[in-house]
Short mmCIF file of N, CA and C and ligand atoms in Angstrom, two decimals:
data_model
loop_
_atom_site.label_atom_id
_atom_site.label_comp_id
_atom_site.label_asym_id
_atom_site.label_seq_id
_atom_site.Cartn_x
_atom_site.Cartn_y
_atom_site.Cartn_z
N MET A 72 3.32 -16.63 8.07
CA MET A 72 3.00 -17.62 7.41
C MET A 72 2.27 -17.99 5.99
N LYS A 73 1.32 -17.13 5.62
CA LYS A 73 1.39 -17.04 4.13
C LYS A 73 2.18 -17.16 3.57
N LYS A 74 3.75 -16.12 3.84
CA LYS A 74 4.96 -16.13 2.77
C LYS A 74 5.48 -17.51 2.66
N VAL A 75 5.35 -18.56 3.44
CA VAL A 75 5.96 -19.85 3.72
C VAL A 75 5.17 -20.61 2.33
N PHE A 76 3.71 -20.46 2.84
CA PHE A 76 3.04 -20.95 1.42
C PHE A 76 3.50 -20.61 -0.32
N HIS A 77 3.94 -19.44 0.13
CA HIS A 77 4.12 -18.85 -1.42
C HIS A 77 5.44 -19.17 -1.63
N PHE A 78 6.55 -19.61 -0.96
CA PHE A 78 8.01 -19.84 -1.02
C PHE A 78 7.55 -21.44 -1.54
N LEU A 79 6.79 -22.34 -1.17
CA LEU A 79 6.65 -23.82 -1.67
C LEU A 79 5.81 -23.58 -2.52
N PHE A 80 5.37 -22.92 -2.67
CA PHE A 80 4.42 -22.75 -3.91
C PHE A 80 5.30 -22.75 -5.41
N ILE A 81 6.20 -22.20 -5.11
CA ILE A 81 7.52 -21.67 -6.09
C ILE A 81 8.29 -22.84 -6.70
N ILE A 82 8.80 -23.54 -4.93
CA ILE A 82 9.62 -24.60 -5.25
C ILE A 82 8.83 -25.85 -6.16
N LEU A 83 7.49 -25.86 -5.86
CA LEU A 83 6.34 -26.92 -6.36
C LEU A 83 6.98 -26.92 -7.97
N ILE A 84 6.80 -25.71 -8.49
CA ILE A 84 6.30 -25.31 -9.60
C ILE A 84 7.77 -25.66 -10.14
N ALA A 85 9.27 -24.72 -9.99
CA ALA A 85 10.60 -25.10 -10.41
C ALA A 85 10.83 -26.60 -10.28
N MET A 86 10.02 -27.46 -9.30
CA MET A 86 10.18 -29.22 -9.42
C MET A 86 9.43 -29.63 -10.42
N SER A 87 8.48 -29.16 -11.03
CA SER A 87 7.57 -29.93 -12.08
C SER A 87 8.29 -29.47 -13.09
N ILE A 88 8.51 -28.08 -13.47
CA ILE A 88 9.42 -27.72 -14.86
C ILE A 88 10.64 -28.55 -15.12
N LEU A 89 11.60 -28.78 -13.76
CA LEU A 89 12.77 -29.79 -14.15
C LEU A 89 12.55 -31.01 -14.30
N THR A 90 11.87 -31.58 -13.96
CA THR A 90 11.00 -33.04 -14.38
C THR A 90 10.53 -32.90 -15.02
N ALA A 91 10.05 -32.16 -16.16
CA ALA A 91 9.36 -32.29 -17.46
C ALA A 91 10.82 -32.44 -18.40
N CYS A 92 11.89 -31.44 -17.99
CA CYS A 92 12.64 -31.46 -19.27
C CYS A 92 13.84 -32.66 -19.02
N GLY A 93 13.91 -33.43 -17.76
CA GLY A 93 14.66 -34.45 -17.90
C GLY A 93 13.66 -35.72 -18.21
N GLY A 94 12.69 -35.58 -18.32
CA GLY A 94 12.29 -36.43 -18.66
C GLY A 94 12.07 -36.45 -20.37
N SER A 95 12.43 -35.47 -21.57
CA SER A 95 12.21 -35.50 -22.44
C SER A 95 13.94 -35.97 -23.16
N ALA A 96 14.80 -35.99 -21.97
CA ALA A 96 16.12 -35.86 -22.55
C ALA A 96 16.55 -37.85 -21.51
N SER A 97 15.61 -38.21 -21.58
CA SER A 97 16.39 -39.61 -20.89
C SER A 97 16.46 -41.06 -22.03
N PRO A 98 17.76 -40.87 -21.92
CA PRO A 98 18.92 -41.56 -22.90
C PRO A 98 18.29 -43.32 -23.03
N SER A 99 18.51 -43.54 -24.50
CA SER A 99 18.17 -45.16 -24.33
C SER A 99 19.09 -45.97 -25.43
N THR A 100 19.24 -47.43 -24.99
CA THR A 100 19.89 -48.03 -25.33
C THR A 100 19.31 -48.88 -26.61
N SER A 101 18.55 -48.32 -27.60
CA SER A 101 17.89 -48.76 -28.35
C SER A 101 17.60 -47.57 -29.17
N ILE A 102 17.88 -47.60 -30.68
CA ILE A 102 17.93 -46.95 -31.67
C ILE A 102 16.33 -47.63 -32.74
N ASN A 103 14.82 -46.97 -32.47
CA ASN A 103 13.70 -48.24 -33.29
C ASN A 103 13.56 -46.90 -34.50
N VAL A 104 13.84 -47.04 -35.41
CA VAL A 104 13.26 -45.90 -36.58
C VAL A 104 12.68 -46.24 -37.84
N SER A 105 12.02 -46.13 -37.89
CA SER A 105 11.13 -46.00 -39.17
C SER A 105 11.49 -45.40 -40.55
N MET A 106 11.68 -45.61 -41.47
CA MET A 106 12.32 -44.71 -42.98
C MET A 106 11.13 -44.85 -43.99
N THR A 107 10.58 -43.37 -44.28
CA THR A 107 9.63 -43.10 -45.46
C THR A 107 10.46 -42.50 -46.56
N ASP A 108 9.86 -42.17 -47.45
CA ASP A 108 10.15 -41.40 -48.48
C ASP A 108 10.38 -39.70 -48.45
N PHE A 109 10.75 -38.69 -47.73
CA PHE A 109 12.25 -38.93 -47.09
C PHE A 109 12.67 -38.63 -45.68
N THR A 110 11.83 -39.75 -44.96
CA THR A 110 12.06 -39.24 -43.70
C THR A 110 12.20 -40.34 -42.55
N PHE A 111 12.86 -39.97 -41.46
CA PHE A 111 13.08 -40.68 -40.62
C PHE A 111 12.35 -40.39 -39.23
N SER A 112 11.71 -41.71 -38.75
CA SER A 112 10.62 -41.21 -38.01
C SER A 112 10.82 -42.24 -36.47
N PRO A 113 11.65 -41.44 -35.69
CA PRO A 113 11.33 -40.41 -35.18
C PRO A 113 12.40 -39.99 -35.49
N ASN A 114 12.86 -38.22 -35.69
CA ASN A 114 14.09 -37.80 -36.47
C ASN A 114 15.38 -37.29 -35.24
N SER A 115 15.13 -37.59 -34.09
CA SER A 115 15.62 -37.56 -32.70
C SER A 115 15.81 -38.41 -31.78
N PHE A 116 17.25 -38.88 -31.54
CA PHE A 116 17.63 -39.94 -31.04
C PHE A 116 18.43 -39.37 -29.36
N VAL A 117 18.51 -40.34 -28.56
CA VAL A 117 19.11 -39.75 -27.21
C VAL A 117 19.70 -41.30 -26.58
N ILE A 118 21.03 -41.00 -26.84
CA ILE A 118 21.43 -42.39 -26.25
C ILE A 118 22.88 -42.36 -25.51
N PRO A 119 23.13 -43.31 -24.16
CA PRO A 119 23.95 -42.74 -23.59
C PRO A 119 25.57 -43.29 -24.54
N ALA A 120 26.80 -42.19 -23.67
CA ALA A 120 28.02 -42.07 -24.17
C ALA A 120 28.85 -43.17 -24.03
N GLY A 121 29.32 -44.02 -24.77
CA GLY A 121 29.75 -45.52 -24.81
C GLY A 121 29.06 -46.32 -24.73
N ALA A 122 27.84 -46.38 -24.59
CA ALA A 122 27.10 -47.59 -24.59
C ALA A 122 27.36 -48.97 -25.62
N GLN A 123 26.28 -49.49 -25.81
CA GLN A 123 26.16 -50.71 -26.57
C GLN A 123 24.79 -49.94 -27.60
N ILE A 124 24.37 -49.70 -28.00
CA ILE A 124 23.38 -49.53 -28.90
C ILE A 124 22.69 -50.56 -29.72
N SER A 125 21.70 -50.90 -29.71
CA SER A 125 20.88 -52.23 -30.58
C SER A 125 19.66 -51.16 -31.30
N PHE A 126 20.13 -51.15 -32.76
CA PHE A 126 19.57 -50.29 -33.78
C PHE A 126 18.45 -51.73 -34.68
N ALA A 127 17.48 -50.80 -34.58
CA ALA A 127 16.62 -51.82 -35.26
C ALA A 127 16.20 -50.49 -36.31
N GLY A 128 16.35 -50.73 -37.60
CA GLY A 128 15.45 -50.16 -38.61
C GLY A 128 14.32 -50.57 -39.77
N SER A 129 13.39 -49.91 -40.01
CA SER A 129 12.59 -50.97 -41.26
C SER A 129 11.80 -49.35 -41.96
N ASN A 130 12.17 -49.91 -42.93
CA ASN A 130 11.36 -49.13 -44.62
C ASN A 130 10.35 -49.58 -44.99
N ASN A 131 9.57 -48.19 -44.82
CA ASN A 131 8.44 -48.26 -45.26
C ASN A 131 8.42 -47.42 -46.23
N GLY A 132 9.73 -47.14 -47.08
CA GLY A 132 9.37 -46.59 -48.18
C GLY A 132 9.10 -47.31 -49.76
N ALA A 133 9.30 -46.59 -50.51
CA ALA A 133 9.48 -47.43 -52.01
C ALA A 133 10.88 -47.36 -52.44
N VAL A 134 11.85 -46.60 -51.62
CA VAL A 134 13.12 -46.69 -52.16
C VAL A 134 13.92 -47.31 -51.21
N THR A 135 15.07 -47.55 -51.73
CA THR A 135 16.03 -48.05 -50.25
C THR A 135 17.04 -46.98 -50.00
N HIS A 136 16.82 -47.32 -48.30
CA HIS A 136 17.20 -46.19 -47.66
C HIS A 136 18.53 -46.03 -46.34
N SER A 137 19.24 -45.62 -46.09
CA SER A 137 20.77 -45.88 -44.89
C SER A 137 20.47 -45.07 -43.88
N PHE A 138 21.24 -45.54 -42.90
CA PHE A 138 20.95 -44.83 -41.51
C PHE A 138 22.84 -44.51 -41.32
N ILE A 139 23.22 -43.48 -41.75
CA ILE A 139 24.84 -43.57 -41.30
C ILE A 139 24.90 -41.88 -40.23
N ILE A 140 25.29 -42.17 -39.42
CA ILE A 140 26.43 -41.08 -38.28
C ILE A 140 27.19 -40.79 -38.36
N MET A 141 27.24 -39.55 -38.76
CA MET A 141 28.47 -38.50 -38.98
C MET A 141 29.38 -38.52 -37.36
N LYS A 142 30.73 -38.55 -37.61
CA LYS A 142 31.27 -38.28 -36.37
C LYS A 142 31.20 -36.71 -35.91
N SER A 143 31.48 -36.64 -34.44
CA SER A 143 31.18 -35.76 -33.36
C SER A 143 31.76 -33.99 -34.68
N GLY A 144 30.92 -32.78 -34.63
CA GLY A 144 30.93 -32.00 -35.15
C GLY A 144 30.97 -31.77 -36.95
N TYR A 145 30.78 -32.90 -37.18
CA TYR A 145 30.98 -32.55 -38.55
C TYR A 145 29.51 -32.91 -39.35
N HIS A 146 29.43 -31.77 -40.38
CA HIS A 146 27.91 -31.85 -40.61
C HIS A 146 28.00 -32.01 -42.49
N VAL A 147 27.03 -32.44 -43.11
CA VAL A 147 27.75 -33.16 -44.67
C VAL A 147 26.77 -31.77 -44.91
N LYS A 148 27.28 -31.20 -45.84
CA LYS A 148 26.99 -29.62 -46.57
C LYS A 148 26.29 -30.00 -48.00
N GLY A 149 25.39 -29.79 -48.17
CA GLY A 149 25.05 -29.67 -49.94
C GLY A 149 24.58 -31.21 -50.50
N HIS A 150 26.02 -31.82 -50.67
CA HIS A 150 25.53 -33.13 -51.17
C HIS A 150 26.30 -34.32 -50.15
N PHE A 151 25.71 -35.21 -50.14
CA PHE A 151 26.58 -36.25 -49.08
C PHE A 151 27.49 -37.22 -50.17
N THR A 152 28.42 -36.76 -50.35
CA THR A 152 29.52 -37.67 -51.35
C THR A 152 30.80 -38.60 -50.58
N ASP A 153 31.50 -39.44 -51.82
CA ASP A 153 32.57 -39.84 -50.85
C ASP A 153 33.72 -38.67 -50.17
N ALA A 154 33.85 -37.59 -50.47
CA ALA A 154 34.38 -36.98 -49.46
C ALA A 154 33.87 -36.80 -48.06
N ASP A 155 32.81 -37.51 -47.77
CA ASP A 155 32.36 -37.09 -46.22
C ASP A 155 32.58 -38.39 -45.96
N LYS A 156 32.82 -39.41 -46.40
CA LYS A 156 32.96 -40.82 -46.10
C LYS A 156 33.64 -40.82 -44.87
N PRO A 157 34.85 -40.29 -44.93
CA PRO A 157 35.96 -40.81 -43.88
C PRO A 157 35.41 -39.93 -42.67
N ASN A 158 34.54 -39.32 -42.50
CA ASN A 158 33.75 -39.00 -41.52
C ASN A 158 32.65 -39.70 -41.16
N VAL A 159 32.19 -40.88 -41.37
CA VAL A 159 31.06 -41.83 -40.76
C VAL A 159 31.53 -42.03 -39.86
N PHE A 160 31.14 -42.24 -39.13
CA PHE A 160 31.14 -42.39 -37.86
C PHE A 160 30.41 -44.14 -37.56
N TRP A 161 29.53 -44.33 -38.16
CA TRP A 161 28.58 -45.72 -38.17
C TRP A 161 27.46 -46.07 -38.86
N GLU A 162 27.59 -46.16 -39.60
CA GLU A 162 26.15 -46.89 -41.08
C GLU A 162 25.87 -47.96 -40.86
N ALA A 163 24.34 -48.28 -40.93
CA ALA A 163 23.23 -49.64 -40.86
C ALA A 163 23.56 -49.85 -41.71
N PRO A 164 23.33 -50.94 -42.17
CA PRO A 164 22.93 -52.01 -43.65
C PRO A 164 22.20 -50.98 -44.26
N GLN A 165 22.41 -51.04 -45.44
CA GLN A 165 20.93 -50.28 -46.26
C GLN A 165 19.88 -51.05 -46.44
N ILE A 166 18.69 -50.25 -46.54
CA ILE A 166 17.76 -51.74 -46.47
C ILE A 166 16.76 -51.14 -47.16
N ALA A 167 15.86 -52.36 -48.27
CA ALA A 167 15.96 -52.30 -49.23
C ALA A 167 13.69 -52.12 -49.02
N PRO A 168 12.80 -51.46 -49.51
CA PRO A 168 11.77 -51.49 -49.39
C PRO A 168 10.82 -52.15 -48.78
N GLY A 169 10.47 -52.34 -47.82
CA GLY A 169 9.20 -53.57 -47.39
C GLY A 169 10.37 -54.10 -46.20
N GLN A 170 11.48 -53.85 -46.20
CA GLN A 170 12.18 -54.69 -45.26
C GLN A 170 12.88 -54.10 -44.07
N SER A 171 13.76 -54.75 -43.24
CA SER A 171 14.08 -54.34 -41.74
C SER A 171 15.36 -54.68 -41.45
N VAL A 172 15.97 -53.99 -40.63
CA VAL A 172 17.81 -54.72 -40.47
C VAL A 172 17.51 -54.05 -38.93
N THR A 173 18.35 -55.34 -38.19
CA THR A 173 18.88 -54.71 -36.76
C THR A 173 20.31 -54.78 -36.75
N ASP A 174 20.87 -54.24 -35.73
CA ASP A 174 22.51 -54.56 -36.07
C ASP A 174 23.05 -53.53 -34.99
N LYS A 175 23.93 -53.86 -34.38
CA LYS A 175 24.07 -53.01 -33.47
C LYS A 175 26.02 -52.10 -33.42
N PHE A 176 25.92 -50.94 -32.26
CA PHE A 176 27.17 -50.53 -32.87
C PHE A 176 27.66 -49.79 -30.86
N THR A 177 28.66 -49.19 -31.29
CA THR A 177 28.97 -48.52 -29.37
C THR A 177 28.96 -47.26 -29.90
N ALA A 178 27.98 -46.61 -28.99
CA ALA A 178 27.51 -45.56 -29.37
C ALA A 178 28.68 -44.15 -28.79
N PRO A 179 29.11 -43.14 -29.50
CA PRO A 179 30.59 -42.31 -29.17
C PRO A 179 31.21 -41.78 -27.74
N GLY A 180 32.19 -41.89 -27.34
CA GLY A 180 32.28 -41.80 -26.17
C GLY A 180 32.21 -40.06 -25.71
N ASP A 181 32.16 -39.13 -26.87
CA ASP A 181 31.88 -38.09 -26.82
C ASP A 181 30.23 -37.23 -26.52
N PRO A 182 30.00 -36.57 -25.33
CA PRO A 182 28.65 -35.94 -25.28
C PRO A 182 28.64 -35.18 -26.20
N GLY A 183 27.45 -34.85 -27.00
CA GLY A 183 27.47 -33.78 -27.97
C GLY A 183 25.96 -34.36 -28.91
N GLU A 184 25.99 -33.37 -30.22
CA GLU A 184 24.94 -33.47 -31.06
C GLU A 184 25.19 -34.12 -32.38
N TYR A 185 24.98 -34.62 -33.23
CA TYR A 185 25.37 -35.85 -34.49
C TYR A 185 24.41 -35.96 -34.92
N GLN A 186 25.12 -35.81 -36.32
CA GLN A 186 24.10 -35.60 -37.37
C GLN A 186 23.83 -37.10 -38.04
N ILE A 187 22.35 -37.09 -38.33
CA ILE A 187 22.11 -38.63 -38.88
C ILE A 187 21.79 -38.14 -40.28
N ILE A 188 22.12 -38.86 -41.20
CA ILE A 188 21.44 -38.70 -42.67
C ILE A 188 21.48 -39.91 -43.25
N CYS A 189 20.60 -40.24 -44.40
CA CYS A 189 19.89 -41.28 -45.41
C CYS A 189 21.63 -40.88 -46.64
N GLY A 190 22.17 -41.71 -46.71
CA GLY A 190 23.50 -41.59 -48.06
C GLY A 190 23.34 -42.09 -48.94
N ILE A 191 21.44 -42.28 -49.63
CA ILE A 191 21.37 -43.04 -50.81
C ILE A 191 21.22 -41.17 -51.75
N GLY A 192 22.12 -41.46 -52.98
CA GLY A 192 21.97 -40.15 -53.39
C GLY A 192 20.68 -39.46 -53.71
N GLY A 193 20.79 -38.15 -53.48
CA GLY A 193 19.53 -37.35 -53.12
C GLY A 193 18.58 -37.26 -51.86
N HIS A 194 18.49 -37.81 -51.07
CA HIS A 194 18.17 -37.99 -50.11
C HIS A 194 18.20 -37.32 -49.00
N PHE A 195 19.60 -36.95 -48.78
CA PHE A 195 20.03 -36.15 -47.95
C PHE A 195 19.80 -34.29 -48.36
N GLU A 196 19.45 -34.20 -50.06
CA GLU A 196 19.19 -33.17 -50.41
C GLU A 196 17.46 -33.10 -50.20
N ALA A 197 17.07 -33.32 -49.91
CA ALA A 197 15.82 -33.56 -49.83
C ALA A 197 14.99 -33.80 -48.62
N GLY A 198 16.33 -33.60 -47.58
CA GLY A 198 15.71 -33.49 -46.35
C GLY A 198 15.55 -34.78 -45.38
N MET A 199 16.23 -35.91 -45.80
CA MET A 199 16.40 -37.32 -45.03
C MET A 199 17.55 -37.37 -44.11
N VAL A 200 17.38 -35.94 -42.76
CA VAL A 200 18.10 -35.87 -42.03
C VAL A 200 17.75 -36.63 -40.50
N ALA A 201 18.46 -36.65 -39.27
CA ALA A 201 18.04 -36.58 -38.25
C ALA A 201 18.83 -36.29 -37.18
N LYS A 202 18.91 -36.30 -36.16
CA LYS A 202 20.30 -36.16 -34.80
C LYS A 202 19.57 -36.97 -33.89
N LEU A 203 21.43 -37.51 -33.36
CA LEU A 203 21.70 -38.62 -32.54
C LEU A 203 21.88 -37.49 -31.47
N VAL A 204 21.34 -37.75 -29.96
CA VAL A 204 21.96 -36.86 -29.12
C VAL A 204 22.98 -37.94 -28.09
N VAL A 205 23.94 -37.42 -27.58
CA VAL A 205 24.49 -38.05 -27.25
C VAL A 205 24.98 -37.83 -25.36
N VAL A 206 24.40 -38.60 -24.43
CA VAL A 206 24.69 -37.56 -23.11
C VAL A 206 25.32 -38.39 -22.50
N LYS A 207 26.07 -38.11 -21.47
CA LYS A 207 26.66 -38.61 -20.61
C LYS A 207 26.62 -39.87 -19.58
N GLN A 208 26.66 -40.99 -19.07
CA GLN A 208 26.17 -41.86 -18.70
C GLN A 208 26.31 -41.19 -17.28
N PRO A 209 25.01 -41.68 -16.15
CA PRO A 209 25.29 -40.67 -15.09
C PRO A 209 25.79 -41.52 -14.21
CU1 LIG B 148 16.87 -42.83 -48.45
#
């Protein structure tokens, strides 16, 4: 009998760990981001593949910012230049200081991690980057 309780206890612990991990990765069809000089907050977004996504960005910094999602597997290196532009998946309208923008886009169909950057000169270099995680629809 004691062994059975021991076994149930282990199952309970395993279940709570699985639940905790699942919760952190639950996808959302909206992205709400605050931008400052030079940070995206939050800096990680989880969205379902192929879904219609509502974007809302607000610039709480002192200079203009942008929100650019790079294509699957592509990472900007060093500087964001014209050479990177063919590898942009989606770009929100630029946002002036104190302004907000809303827009919509269709999430990538391929699950995986996508790089998000600010394309304003010098901001990528200043560390203005974030991560988009695209997950398969259940
Ligand atoms: Cu910026």
